[in-house]
Amino acid sequence: MRTSSRRGRRTAVAAVAVVVAGTTLLTGCGGDGDDNAGGNGGAGGGKITLRVGTFGSFGYDNKTGAKLYAEYEKSHPNIKIEETNVSDGQKYWDTLKLRLTQNSGVADIQAVEVGYIAEATGETMADKWVDLSKEGGADLGAFLDWKVKQATTASGSVIGLGTDIGPMAVCYNKDLFAKAKLPTERDEVAKLWAGDWSKFVEVGRTYKKNAPAGTAFHDSASGLFNAVISSDPVQYADTSGKLDWENSPGVKKAWETAVAASKEGLSAKLRQFDEKGTWNAAFKNSKFATVACPSWMTGIIKDQAGPANQGKWDIAAPPVAGNWGGAFLAVPKSGKHTKEAAELAAWLTAPAQHAKVFAVNGNIPSSKDTLISPAVQEAKLPYFGDTPVGKIFSSAAAGITPASISPYDGQVKTIITDNGILDIEQRGTDPAKAWENVKKLIDDKVGQ
């Protein structure tokens, strides 16, 4: 997911049109032409519409994804599925929370990014969701144990079914590396920065010396921050799940690494997932040589760099293994068709569908058997040529040690990146001043 907020996070670029926040950002309840409210589905013989609200690149759609909606509709002729997808995961989540509070305007299925799952399962929101351990028929034993635990409330309800996880690599543009006199073979590239993100920054300095005109080593200092902290065992919360970002060694390391890259001009100063499409266009125009690459990023590169750049991108092991993103499908109790929605969510997240999405989009599955299956282990993605995508990401997945999550991780991450690092990059704000601004904003806004 998908962490748009970044799948996502999940949060990532939509395969369908972005819609306006506050009006149709999340799918509304009315206007689908069916009368089967309250979850009684097609009892009257009519066709019902199930609406799915997502952010980022989940890979279900019929246009660029695995065509899962069409497959489900074929086997369930009384069901029509409509997906509403947005690019900005933070706006998505903020609007979803408001709709849940109002018990109105939600989609039948809503995606939840891992950075917000602790908030979704917390005491103020836990009763807003259908318990998917009791409804829909999902096989919870098929998922990674820690993935199920993340979506379990204090009372034992499971409010989300795992879509993907975000084992991380580094995607790099081989053409730009060659022009900058850097090695291009993936194992040699990985050796350049193995073991430490500071080595990654050092490679950026080398790239800058011979950089092709108009290009940067990395896409975004904010993206680098997210990559570094995603590989640290201590992130925004302490081991009890309490927010403690100011004392986090992971936050400190990620901040210092990102600030160094920004101050030395190693990034393209872009905001990932920006609604203007500037970041997307930079893929197409080869404006940067590397991007931190959780598994779901491969689908974004394919879609945004486009056919003209097929074969130019490769994937190398990261400096340190980590997990950036991943998401869940949840069913709001206030949705129109909760029974049918729960069944669809269970089907979309079943191991067979995980494998289909991975084959098309590269999203690493959160089901245990699929993760170790030959379909994943031996997989390649056509856009990346002979790159052993499955081996690279499944190997990274094996090294994941999930960090504790607080209910406020997503909010804190957004403030640090959008109001801290982005200010340094795009407005020239002094890092010390940017840090103080971040502290003030978090004190004022988080948890309210």
CSV table of C-alpha atoms in Angstrom, one decimal:
chain,number,residue,atom,x,y,z
A,1,MET,CA,0.0,0.0,0.0
A,2,ARG,CA,0.4,1.4,-0.2
A,3,THR,CA,2.6,4.3,2.7
A,4,SER,CA,0.8,7.2,-0.2
A,5,SER,CA,0.7,7.9,3.1
A,6,ARG,CA,2.1,5.8,1.3
A,7,ARG,CA,1.0,2.6,0.5
A,8,GLY,CA,0.6,4.7,1.8
A,9,ARG,CA,0.5,2.5,1.6
A,10,ARG,CA,-0.1,2.8,1.3
A,11,THR,CA,0.1,6.2,0.1
A,12,ALA,CA,0.6,5.9,-4.1
A,13,VAL,CA,-0.8,7.0,-7.4
A,14,ALA,CA,-4.3,6.2,-8.4
A,15,ALA,CA,-5.2,4.0,-11.3
A,16,VAL,CA,-8.5,5.9,-11.4
A,17,ALA,CA,-9.3,9.6,-11.2
A,18,VAL,CA,-8.6,11.6,-8.1
A,19,VAL,CA,-11.7,13.0,-6.6
A,20,VAL,CA,-12.3,16.1,-4.5
A,21,ALA,CA,-11.8,15.8,-0.7
A,22,GLY,CA,-14.9,16.4,1.4
A,23,THR,CA,-17.3,15.7,-1.4
A,24,THR,CA,-16.5,12.4,-3.2
A,25,LEU,CA,-13.1,11.6,-1.7
A,26,LEU,CA,-14.7,8.6,-0.1
A,27,THR,CA,-17.6,6.8,-1.7
A,28,GLY,CA,-21.0,8.0,-0.6
A,29,CYS,CA,-23.9,5.8,0.3
A,30,GLY,CA,-26.5,7.1,-2.1
A,31,GLY,CA,-27.1,7.1,-5.8
A,32,ASP,CA,-26.3,3.5,-6.8
A,33,GLY,CA,-29.7,2.6,-7.8
A,34,ASP,CA,-30.3,-0.3,-5.5
A,35,ASP,CA,-32.7,-0.5,-2.6
A,36,ASN,CA,-31.0,-3.2,-0.6
A,37,ALA,CA,-29.7,-1.1,2.3
A,38,GLY,CA,-28.6,-2.6,5.6
A,39,GLY,CA,-26.6,-5.5,4.3
A,40,ASN,CA,-29.5,-7.7,3.0
A,41,GLY,CA,-27.9,-7.7,-0.4
A,42,GLY,CA,-29.8,-9.2,-3.3
A,43,ALA,CA,-32.6,-10.7,-1.3
A,44,GLY,CA,-35.1,-8.9,-3.5
A,45,GLY,CA,-33.4,-10.1,-6.7
A,46,GLY,CA,-31.8,-6.8,-7.6
A,47,LYS,CA,-28.2,-6.0,-8.4
A,48,ILE,CA,-26.3,-4.3,-5.6
A,49,THR,CA,-23.3,-2.0,-5.9
A,50,LEU,CA,-20.4,-2.6,-3.5
A,51,ARG,CA,-18.1,0.5,-3.2
A,52,VAL,CA,-14.5,0.1,-2.3
A,53,GLY,CA,-12.5,3.2,-1.0
A,54,THR,CA,-8.8,2.9,-1.5
A,55,PHE,CA,-5.6,5.0,-1.7
A,56,GLY,CA,-2.6,4.1,-3.7
A,57,SER,CA,-2.1,1.1,-5.9
A,58,PHE,CA,-3.9,-2.0,-4.6
A,59,GLY,CA,-3.9,-3.8,-7.9
A,60,TYR,CA,-7.5,-5.0,-7.9
A,61,ASP,CA,-8.9,-2.8,-10.7
A,62,ASN,CA,-9.8,-3.9,-14.2
A,63,LYS,CA,-7.6,-1.3,-16.0
A,64,THR,CA,-4.0,-1.7,-14.8
A,65,GLY,CA,-4.5,-4.2,-12.0
A,66,ALA,CA,-5.2,-7.9,-11.7
A,67,LYS,CA,-8.9,-7.5,-12.9
A,68,LEU,CA,-10.2,-9.0,-9.6
A,69,TYR,CA,-13.3,-6.9,-9.6
A,70,ALA,CA,-14.3,-8.3,-13.0
A,71,GLU,CA,-13.5,-11.8,-11.8
A,72,TYR,CA,-15.7,-11.4,-8.7
A,73,GLU,CA,-18.6,-9.9,-10.7
A,74,LYS,CA,-18.5,-12.8,-13.1
A,75,SER,CA,-19.0,-15.3,-10.3
A,76,HIS,CA,-21.4,-13.1,-8.4
A,77,PRO,CA,-23.8,-11.7,-11.1
A,78,ASN,CA,-25.8,-9.8,-8.5
A,79,ILE,CA,-22.8,-7.7,-7.5
A,80,LYS,CA,-21.3,-4.6,-9.2
A,81,ILE,CA,-18.1,-3.2,-7.8
A,82,GLU,CA,-16.9,0.4,-8.0
A,83,GLU,CA,-13.6,1.6,-6.6
A,84,THR,CA,-12.9,5.2,-5.6
A,85,ASN,CA,-9.1,5.8,-5.3
A,86,VAL,CA,-7.2,8.9,-4.2
A,87,SER,CA,-3.6,9.8,-4.2
A,88,ASP,CA,-3.2,11.5,-0.8
A,89,GLY,CA,-3.4,9.0,2.0
A,90,GLN,CA,-3.5,11.6,4.8
A,91,LYS,CA,-6.6,13.4,3.3
A,92,TYR,CA,-8.1,10.0,2.7
A,93,TRP,CA,-7.8,9.0,6.3
A,94,ASP,CA,-8.9,12.4,7.7
A,95,THR,CA,-12.0,12.3,5.6
A,96,LEU,CA,-12.7,8.6,6.5
A,97,LYS,CA,-12.5,9.4,10.2
A,98,LEU,CA,-15.0,12.2,9.8
A,99,ARG,CA,-17.4,10.0,7.9
A,100,LEU,CA,-17.1,7.3,10.5
A,101,THR,CA,-17.9,9.8,13.2
A,102,GLN,CA,-21.0,10.8,11.3
A,103,ASN,CA,-21.9,7.2,10.5
A,104,SER,CA,-22.5,8.3,6.9
A,105,GLY,CA,-20.8,8.6,3.6
A,106,VAL,CA,-18.5,5.6,3.9
A,107,ALA,CA,-17.8,3.0,1.3
A,108,ASP,CA,-18.8,-0.6,1.8
A,109,ILE,CA,-15.1,-1.5,2.1
A,110,GLN,CA,-12.5,1.0,3.2
A,111,ALA,CA,-8.7,0.4,3.0
A,112,VAL,CA,-6.7,1.3,6.1
A,113,GLU,CA,-3.0,2.0,5.9
A,114,VAL,CA,-0.7,0.4,8.5
A,115,GLY,CA,0.3,3.7,9.9
A,116,TYR,CA,-3.4,4.3,11.0
A,117,ILE,CA,-4.3,0.8,12.0
A,118,ALA,CA,-3.6,1.4,15.7
A,119,GLU,CA,-5.9,4.3,15.6
A,120,ALA,CA,-8.6,2.3,13.8
A,121,THR,CA,-8.4,-0.4,16.5
A,122,GLY,CA,-8.2,2.0,19.4
A,123,GLU,CA,-11.0,2.6,21.8
A,124,THR,CA,-12.6,5.6,20.0
A,125,MET,CA,-12.9,3.8,16.7
A,126,ALA,CA,-12.9,0.0,17.4
A,127,ASP,CA,-16.7,-0.2,17.4
A,128,LYS,CA,-17.0,1.4,14.0
A,129,TRP,CA,-16.0,-1.8,12.1
A,130,VAL,CA,-17.4,-5.2,11.4
A,131,ASP,CA,-15.6,-8.0,13.1
A,132,LEU,CA,-14.1,-9.9,10.2
A,133,SER,CA,-13.2,-12.8,12.4
A,134,LYS,CA,-16.9,-13.5,12.5
A,135,GLU,CA,-18.2,-12.2,9.2
A,136,GLY,CA,-17.2,-12.9,5.7
A,137,GLY,CA,-15.5,-16.2,6.1
A,138,ALA,CA,-11.9,-15.1,5.9
A,139,ASP,CA,-9.2,-17.7,7.0
A,140,LEU,CA,-7.3,-15.7,9.5
A,141,GLY,CA,-4.7,-18.4,9.9
A,142,ALA,CA,-3.6,-17.8,6.3
A,143,PHE,CA,-2.2,-14.4,7.2
A,144,LEU,CA,1.1,-13.5,8.9
A,145,ASP,CA,0.5,-13.6,12.6
A,146,TRP,CA,1.8,-10.1,13.2
A,147,LYS,CA,-0.4,-8.8,10.4
A,148,VAL,CA,-3.6,-10.1,12.1
A,149,LYS,CA,-2.4,-8.8,15.5
A,150,GLN,CA,-2.0,-5.3,14.1
A,151,ALA,CA,-5.7,-5.3,13.1
A,152,THR,CA,-7.1,-6.8,16.4
A,153,THR,CA,-8.8,-4.6,18.9
A,154,ALA,CA,-8.5,-4.9,22.7
A,155,SER,CA,-11.7,-6.9,22.8
A,156,GLY,CA,-10.4,-9.4,20.2
A,157,SER,CA,-12.3,-8.2,17.1
A,158,VAL,CA,-10.4,-8.3,13.8
A,159,ILE,CA,-11.3,-5.1,12.0
A,160,GLY,CA,-9.1,-5.5,8.9
A,161,LEU,CA,-7.8,-8.2,6.6
A,162,GLY,CA,-4.2,-7.8,5.4
A,163,THR,CA,-3.6,-6.9,1.8
A,164,ASP,CA,0.1,-6.5,1.3
A,165,ILE,CA,3.2,-5.8,3.4
A,166,GLY,CA,6.0,-3.4,2.3
A,167,PRO,CA,9.4,-5.1,2.4
A,168,MET,CA,11.8,-2.5,1.1
A,169,ALA,CA,14.5,-2.4,-1.6
A,170,VAL,CA,15.9,0.5,-3.7
A,171,CYS,CA,14.8,1.0,-7.3
A,172,TYR,CA,17.4,2.7,-9.5
A,173,ASN,CA,17.6,3.9,-13.1
A,174,LYS,CA,20.3,2.0,-14.8
A,175,ASP,CA,20.8,4.5,-17.6
A,176,LEU,CA,21.4,7.4,-15.1
A,177,PHE,CA,23.7,5.2,-13.0
A,178,ALA,CA,25.8,4.4,-16.1
A,179,LYS,CA,26.0,8.1,-17.1
A,180,ALA,CA,27.1,8.9,-13.6
A,181,LYS,CA,29.9,6.3,-13.8
A,182,LEU,CA,28.3,4.0,-11.2
A,183,PRO,CA,27.9,0.3,-11.5
A,184,THR,CA,24.6,-0.9,-12.9
A,185,GLU,CA,24.5,-4.6,-12.0
A,186,ARG,CA,22.1,-5.0,-9.0
A,187,ASP,CA,24.4,-7.0,-6.8
A,188,GLU,CA,27.2,-4.5,-7.3
A,189,VAL,CA,24.9,-1.6,-6.7
A,190,ALA,CA,23.6,-3.2,-3.4
A,191,LYS,CA,27.2,-3.5,-2.2
A,192,LEU,CA,27.7,0.2,-2.5
A,193,TRP,CA,25.4,0.9,0.4
A,194,ALA,CA,25.1,-2.4,2.2
A,195,GLY,CA,24.6,-2.1,6.0
A,196,ASP,CA,24.0,1.6,6.5
A,197,TRP,CA,21.8,4.4,5.1
A,198,SER,CA,24.8,6.7,5.5
A,199,LYS,CA,26.5,4.7,2.8
A,200,PHE,CA,23.5,5.4,0.5
A,201,VAL,CA,24.0,9.1,1.0
A,202,GLU,CA,27.7,8.7,0.2
A,203,VAL,CA,26.7,7.0,-3.1
A,204,GLY,CA,24.6,10.1,-3.7
A,205,ARG,CA,27.6,12.3,-3.3
A,206,THR,CA,29.4,10.2,-5.9
A,207,TYR,CA,26.5,10.3,-8.3
A,208,LYS,CA,26.3,14.1,-7.9
A,209,LYS,CA,29.9,14.5,-9.2
A,210,ASN,CA,29.0,13.1,-12.6
A,211,ALA,CA,25.2,13.5,-12.6
A,212,PRO,CA,23.5,13.9,-16.0
A,213,ALA,CA,22.3,17.5,-16.3
A,214,GLY,CA,18.9,18.2,-14.6
A,215,THR,CA,18.9,15.0,-12.6
A,216,ALA,CA,19.2,14.2,-8.9
A,217,PHE,CA,20.3,11.1,-7.0
A,218,HIS,CA,17.1,10.6,-5.0
A,219,ASP,CA,13.5,11.6,-5.6
A,220,SER,CA,12.7,13.1,-2.2
A,221,ALA,CA,14.3,13.7,1.2
A,222,SER,CA,10.9,12.9,2.8
A,223,GLY,CA,10.9,9.6,1.0
A,224,LEU,CA,14.4,8.9,2.3
A,225,PHE,CA,13.2,9.8,5.8
A,226,ASN,CA,10.4,7.2,5.5
A,227,ALA,CA,12.8,4.6,4.2
A,228,VAL,CA,15.3,5.0,7.0
A,229,ILE,CA,12.7,5.0,9.8
A,230,SER,CA,10.9,2.0,8.2
A,231,SER,CA,14.1,0.0,8.7
A,232,ASP,CA,14.5,0.9,12.3
A,233,PRO,CA,13.2,-1.3,15.1
A,234,VAL,CA,12.2,1.8,17.1
A,235,GLN,CA,10.0,4.3,15.2
A,236,TYR,CA,7.4,6.6,16.6
A,237,ALA,CA,6.3,4.5,19.6
A,238,ASP,CA,7.9,2.8,22.5
A,239,THR,CA,7.6,-0.9,23.1
A,240,SER,CA,4.3,-0.5,24.8
A,241,GLY,CA,2.8,1.3,21.8
A,242,LYS,CA,2.8,4.7,23.4
A,243,LEU,CA,3.8,7.7,21.2
A,244,ASP,CA,7.4,8.7,22.0
A,245,TRP,CA,8.7,10.2,18.8
A,246,GLU,CA,11.0,12.8,20.3
A,247,ASN,CA,13.1,10.2,22.1
A,248,SER,CA,13.1,7.7,19.2
A,249,PRO,CA,16.6,6.8,17.9
A,250,GLY,CA,14.9,5.8,14.6
A,251,VAL,CA,13.3,9.3,14.2
A,252,LYS,CA,16.7,10.9,15.0
A,253,LYS,CA,18.6,8.8,12.5
A,254,ALA,CA,16.0,9.2,9.8
A,255,TRP,CA,15.8,13.0,10.3
A,256,GLU,CA,19.6,13.5,10.2
A,257,THR,CA,20.0,11.3,7.1
A,258,ALA,CA,17.2,13.1,5.2
A,259,VAL,CA,18.4,16.5,6.2
A,260,ALA,CA,22.0,15.7,5.1
A,261,ALA,CA,20.7,14.5,1.7
A,262,SER,CA,18.6,17.6,1.3
A,263,LYS,CA,21.3,20.1,2.3
A,264,GLU,CA,23.8,18.5,0.0
A,265,GLY,CA,21.5,18.7,-3.0
A,266,LEU,CA,21.1,15.0,-3.5
A,267,SER,CA,17.4,14.9,-3.9
A,268,ALA,CA,15.0,16.3,-6.6
A,269,LYS,CA,13.1,18.1,-3.8
A,270,LEU,CA,9.8,16.5,-4.7
A,271,ARG,CA,6.8,15.6,-2.6
A,272,GLN,CA,5.9,12.0,-3.1
A,273,PHE,CA,2.3,11.5,-4.3
A,274,ASP,CA,1.7,15.2,-4.8
A,275,GLU,CA,-1.7,15.9,-6.4
A,276,LYS,CA,-0.2,18.1,-9.1
A,277,GLY,CA,1.5,15.1,-10.5
A,278,THR,CA,5.0,16.6,-10.4
A,279,TRP,CA,6.5,13.5,-8.8
A,280,ASN,CA,4.8,11.3,-11.4
A,281,ALA,CA,6.1,13.3,-14.2
A,282,ALA,CA,9.6,13.1,-12.8
A,283,PHE,CA,9.5,9.3,-13.3
A,284,LYS,CA,8.5,9.7,-16.9
A,285,ASN,CA,11.2,12.3,-17.5
A,286,SER,CA,14.0,10.4,-15.6
A,287,LYS,CA,14.7,13.3,-13.2
A,288,PHE,CA,16.1,11.1,-10.4
A,289,ALA,CA,18.2,8.0,-10.2
A,290,THR,CA,16.8,6.2,-7.1
A,291,VAL,CA,13.7,5.9,-5.1
A,292,ALA,CA,13.2,4.0,-1.9
A,293,CYS,CA,11.2,1.0,-3.1
A,294,PRO,CA,8.8,-0.9,-0.9
A,295,SER,CA,7.3,-3.7,-3.0
A,296,TRP,CA,4.2,-1.7,-3.9
A,297,MET,CA,6.4,1.0,-5.5
A,298,THR,CA,7.1,-1.2,-8.5
A,299,GLY,CA,3.5,-0.7,-9.7
A,300,ILE,CA,3.9,3.0,-9.4
A,301,ILE,CA,7.1,3.0,-11.4
A,302,LYS,CA,5.5,0.9,-14.1
A,303,ASP,CA,2.5,3.2,-14.4
A,304,GLN,CA,4.4,6.5,-14.1
A,305,ALA,CA,7.7,5.9,-15.9
A,306,GLY,CA,5.7,4.4,-18.7
A,307,PRO,CA,6.5,2.1,-21.6
A,308,ALA,CA,9.2,4.4,-22.9
A,309,ASN,CA,11.3,3.7,-19.8
A,310,GLN,CA,10.7,-0.1,-19.6
A,311,GLY,CA,13.9,-1.9,-19.0
A,312,LYS,CA,15.7,1.2,-17.6
A,313,TRP,CA,14.8,0.5,-13.9
A,314,ASP,CA,16.2,-2.2,-11.7
A,315,ILE,CA,15.9,-3.2,-8.1
A,316,ALA,CA,18.7,-3.7,-5.5
A,317,ALA,CA,18.7,-4.8,-1.9
A,318,PRO,CA,18.4,-1.9,0.5
A,319,PRO,CA,21.0,-0.8,3.0
A,320,VAL,CA,19.0,-2.2,5.9
A,321,ALA,CA,15.9,-4.5,5.7
A,322,GLY,CA,12.6,-2.8,6.6
A,323,ASN,CA,8.9,-2.6,6.0
A,324,TRP,CA,7.3,0.5,4.6
A,325,GLY,CA,3.6,0.4,4.3
A,326,GLY,CA,1.1,-2.3,3.8
A,327,ALA,CA,-2.6,-2.1,4.3
A,328,PHE,CA,-5.9,-3.7,5.4
A,329,LEU,CA,-9.4,-3.9,4.0
A,330,ALA,CA,-12.0,-3.0,6.6
A,331,VAL,CA,-15.8,-3.0,6.5
A,332,PRO,CA,-17.5,0.0,8.3
A,333,LYS,CA,-20.7,-1.0,10.2
A,334,SER,CA,-22.4,2.1,8.7
A,335,GLY,CA,-21.9,0.8,5.2
A,336,LYS,CA,-25.0,-0.3,3.2
A,337,HIS,CA,-24.1,-3.9,2.5
A,338,THR,CA,-21.9,-5.2,5.3
A,339,LYS,CA,-22.5,-8.9,4.7
A,340,GLU,CA,-21.6,-8.8,1.1
A,341,ALA,CA,-18.7,-6.3,1.7
A,342,ALA,CA,-17.2,-8.7,4.3
A,343,GLU,CA,-17.4,-11.5,1.8
A,344,LEU,CA,-15.7,-9.5,-0.9
A,345,ALA,CA,-13.0,-8.3,1.5
A,346,ALA,CA,-12.3,-11.9,2.5
A,347,TRP,CA,-12.1,-12.9,-1.2
A,348,LEU,CA,-9.8,-10.0,-2.2
A,349,THR,CA,-7.4,-10.8,0.6
A,350,ALA,CA,-7.3,-14.6,0.2
A,351,PRO,CA,-4.0,-16.2,-0.8
A,352,ALA,CA,-5.1,-16.9,-4.4
A,353,GLN,CA,-5.9,-13.2,-4.9
A,354,HIS,CA,-2.7,-12.1,-3.2
A,355,ALA,CA,-0.8,-14.1,-5.8
A,356,LYS,CA,-2.7,-12.6,-8.7
A,357,VAL,CA,-2.1,-9.0,-7.5
A,358,PHE,CA,1.6,-9.7,-6.9
A,359,ALA,CA,2.0,-11.1,-10.5
A,360,VAL,CA,0.6,-7.9,-11.9
A,361,ASN,CA,1.5,-5.2,-9.5
A,362,GLY,CA,4.3,-6.5,-7.3
A,363,ASN,CA,2.5,-6.0,-4.0
A,364,ILE,CA,4.1,-8.5,-1.6
A,365,PRO,CA,1.3,-10.6,0.0
A,366,SER,CA,0.6,-10.8,3.7
A,367,SER,CA,-0.5,-14.4,3.5
A,368,LYS,CA,2.1,-16.9,4.8
A,369,ASP,CA,1.8,-19.6,2.1
A,370,THR,CA,1.7,-17.2,-0.8
A,371,LEU,CA,4.8,-15.4,0.5
A,372,ILE,CA,6.9,-18.6,0.3
A,373,SER,CA,5.2,-20.0,-2.8
A,374,PRO,CA,7.1,-20.5,-6.1
A,375,ALA,CA,4.7,-18.0,-7.7
A,376,VAL,CA,6.2,-15.3,-5.5
A,377,GLN,CA,9.7,-16.7,-5.0
A,378,GLU,CA,10.4,-17.1,-8.7
A,379,ALA,CA,8.4,-14.2,-9.9
A,380,LYS,CA,9.6,-11.5,-12.3
A,381,LEU,CA,7.7,-8.4,-13.4
A,382,PRO,CA,7.8,-7.7,-17.2
A,383,TYR,CA,8.6,-4.0,-16.7
A,384,PHE,CA,11.8,-4.9,-14.8
A,385,GLY,CA,13.0,-7.5,-17.2
A,386,ASP,CA,15.0,-10.4,-15.7
A,387,THR,CA,15.1,-8.8,-12.2
A,388,PRO,CA,14.3,-11.6,-9.6
A,389,VAL,CA,11.7,-9.4,-8.0
A,390,GLY,CA,10.1,-12.2,-6.0
A,391,LYS,CA,13.5,-13.2,-4.4
A,392,ILE,CA,14.5,-9.7,-3.7
A,393,PHE,CA,11.3,-8.7,-1.9
A,394,SER,CA,10.6,-12.1,-0.2
A,395,SER,CA,14.2,-12.0,1.2
A,396,ALA,CA,13.6,-8.5,2.5
A,397,ALA,CA,10.3,-9.7,4.0
A,398,ALA,CA,12.1,-12.4,5.9
A,399,GLY,CA,14.2,-9.7,7.6
A,400,ILE,CA,11.3,-7.7,8.9
A,401,THR,CA,10.9,-7.1,12.6
A,402,PRO,CA,7.7,-5.1,13.0
A,403,ALA,CA,8.0,-2.0,15.1
A,404,SER,CA,5.5,-1.0,17.8
A,405,ILE,CA,2.8,1.2,16.4
A,406,SER,CA,1.0,4.0,18.2
A,407,PRO,CA,-2.4,5.4,17.2
A,408,TYR,CA,-0.7,8.6,16.0
A,409,ASP,CA,2.1,7.3,13.9
A,410,GLY,CA,0.5,8.4,10.6
A,411,GLN,CA,-0.2,11.9,11.8
A,412,VAL,CA,3.3,12.3,13.2
A,413,LYS,CA,4.9,11.0,10.0
A,414,THR,CA,3.0,13.4,7.9
A,415,ILE,CA,3.9,16.4,10.0
A,416,ILE,CA,7.6,15.5,10.1
A,417,THR,CA,7.8,15.0,6.3
A,418,ASP,CA,5.3,17.6,5.0
A,419,ASN,CA,5.9,20.3,7.6
A,420,GLY,CA,9.5,19.6,8.4
A,421,ILE,CA,11.6,18.0,5.7
A,422,LEU,CA,9.6,19.4,2.8
A,423,ASP,CA,10.0,22.9,4.3
A,424,ILE,CA,13.8,22.4,4.4
A,425,GLU,CA,13.8,21.1,0.8
A,426,GLN,CA,11.5,23.5,-0.9
A,427,ARG,CA,11.6,26.6,1.2
A,428,GLY,CA,15.1,26.6,2.6
A,429,THR,CA,14.0,26.5,6.2
A,430,ASP,CA,16.8,26.0,8.7
A,431,PRO,CA,16.7,22.4,10.0
A,432,ALA,CA,16.7,23.5,13.6
A,433,LYS,CA,13.7,25.9,12.9
A,434,ALA,CA,12.0,23.1,10.9
A,435,TRP,CA,12.4,20.7,13.9
A,436,GLU,CA,10.9,23.3,16.3
A,437,ASN,CA,8.0,23.8,13.9
A,438,VAL,CA,7.4,20.0,13.8
A,439,LYS,CA,7.4,19.8,17.6
A,440,LYS,CA,4.8,22.6,17.9
A,441,LEU,CA,2.5,21.2,15.2
A,442,ILE,CA,2.6,17.7,16.8
A,443,ASP,CA,1.9,19.2,20.3
A,444,ASP,CA,-1.0,21.2,18.9
A,445,LYS,CA,-2.6,18.7,16.5
A,446,VAL,CA,-1.8,15.1,17.3
A,447,GLY,CA,-4.5,13.2,19.2
A,448,GLN,CA,-7.1,15.9,18.7
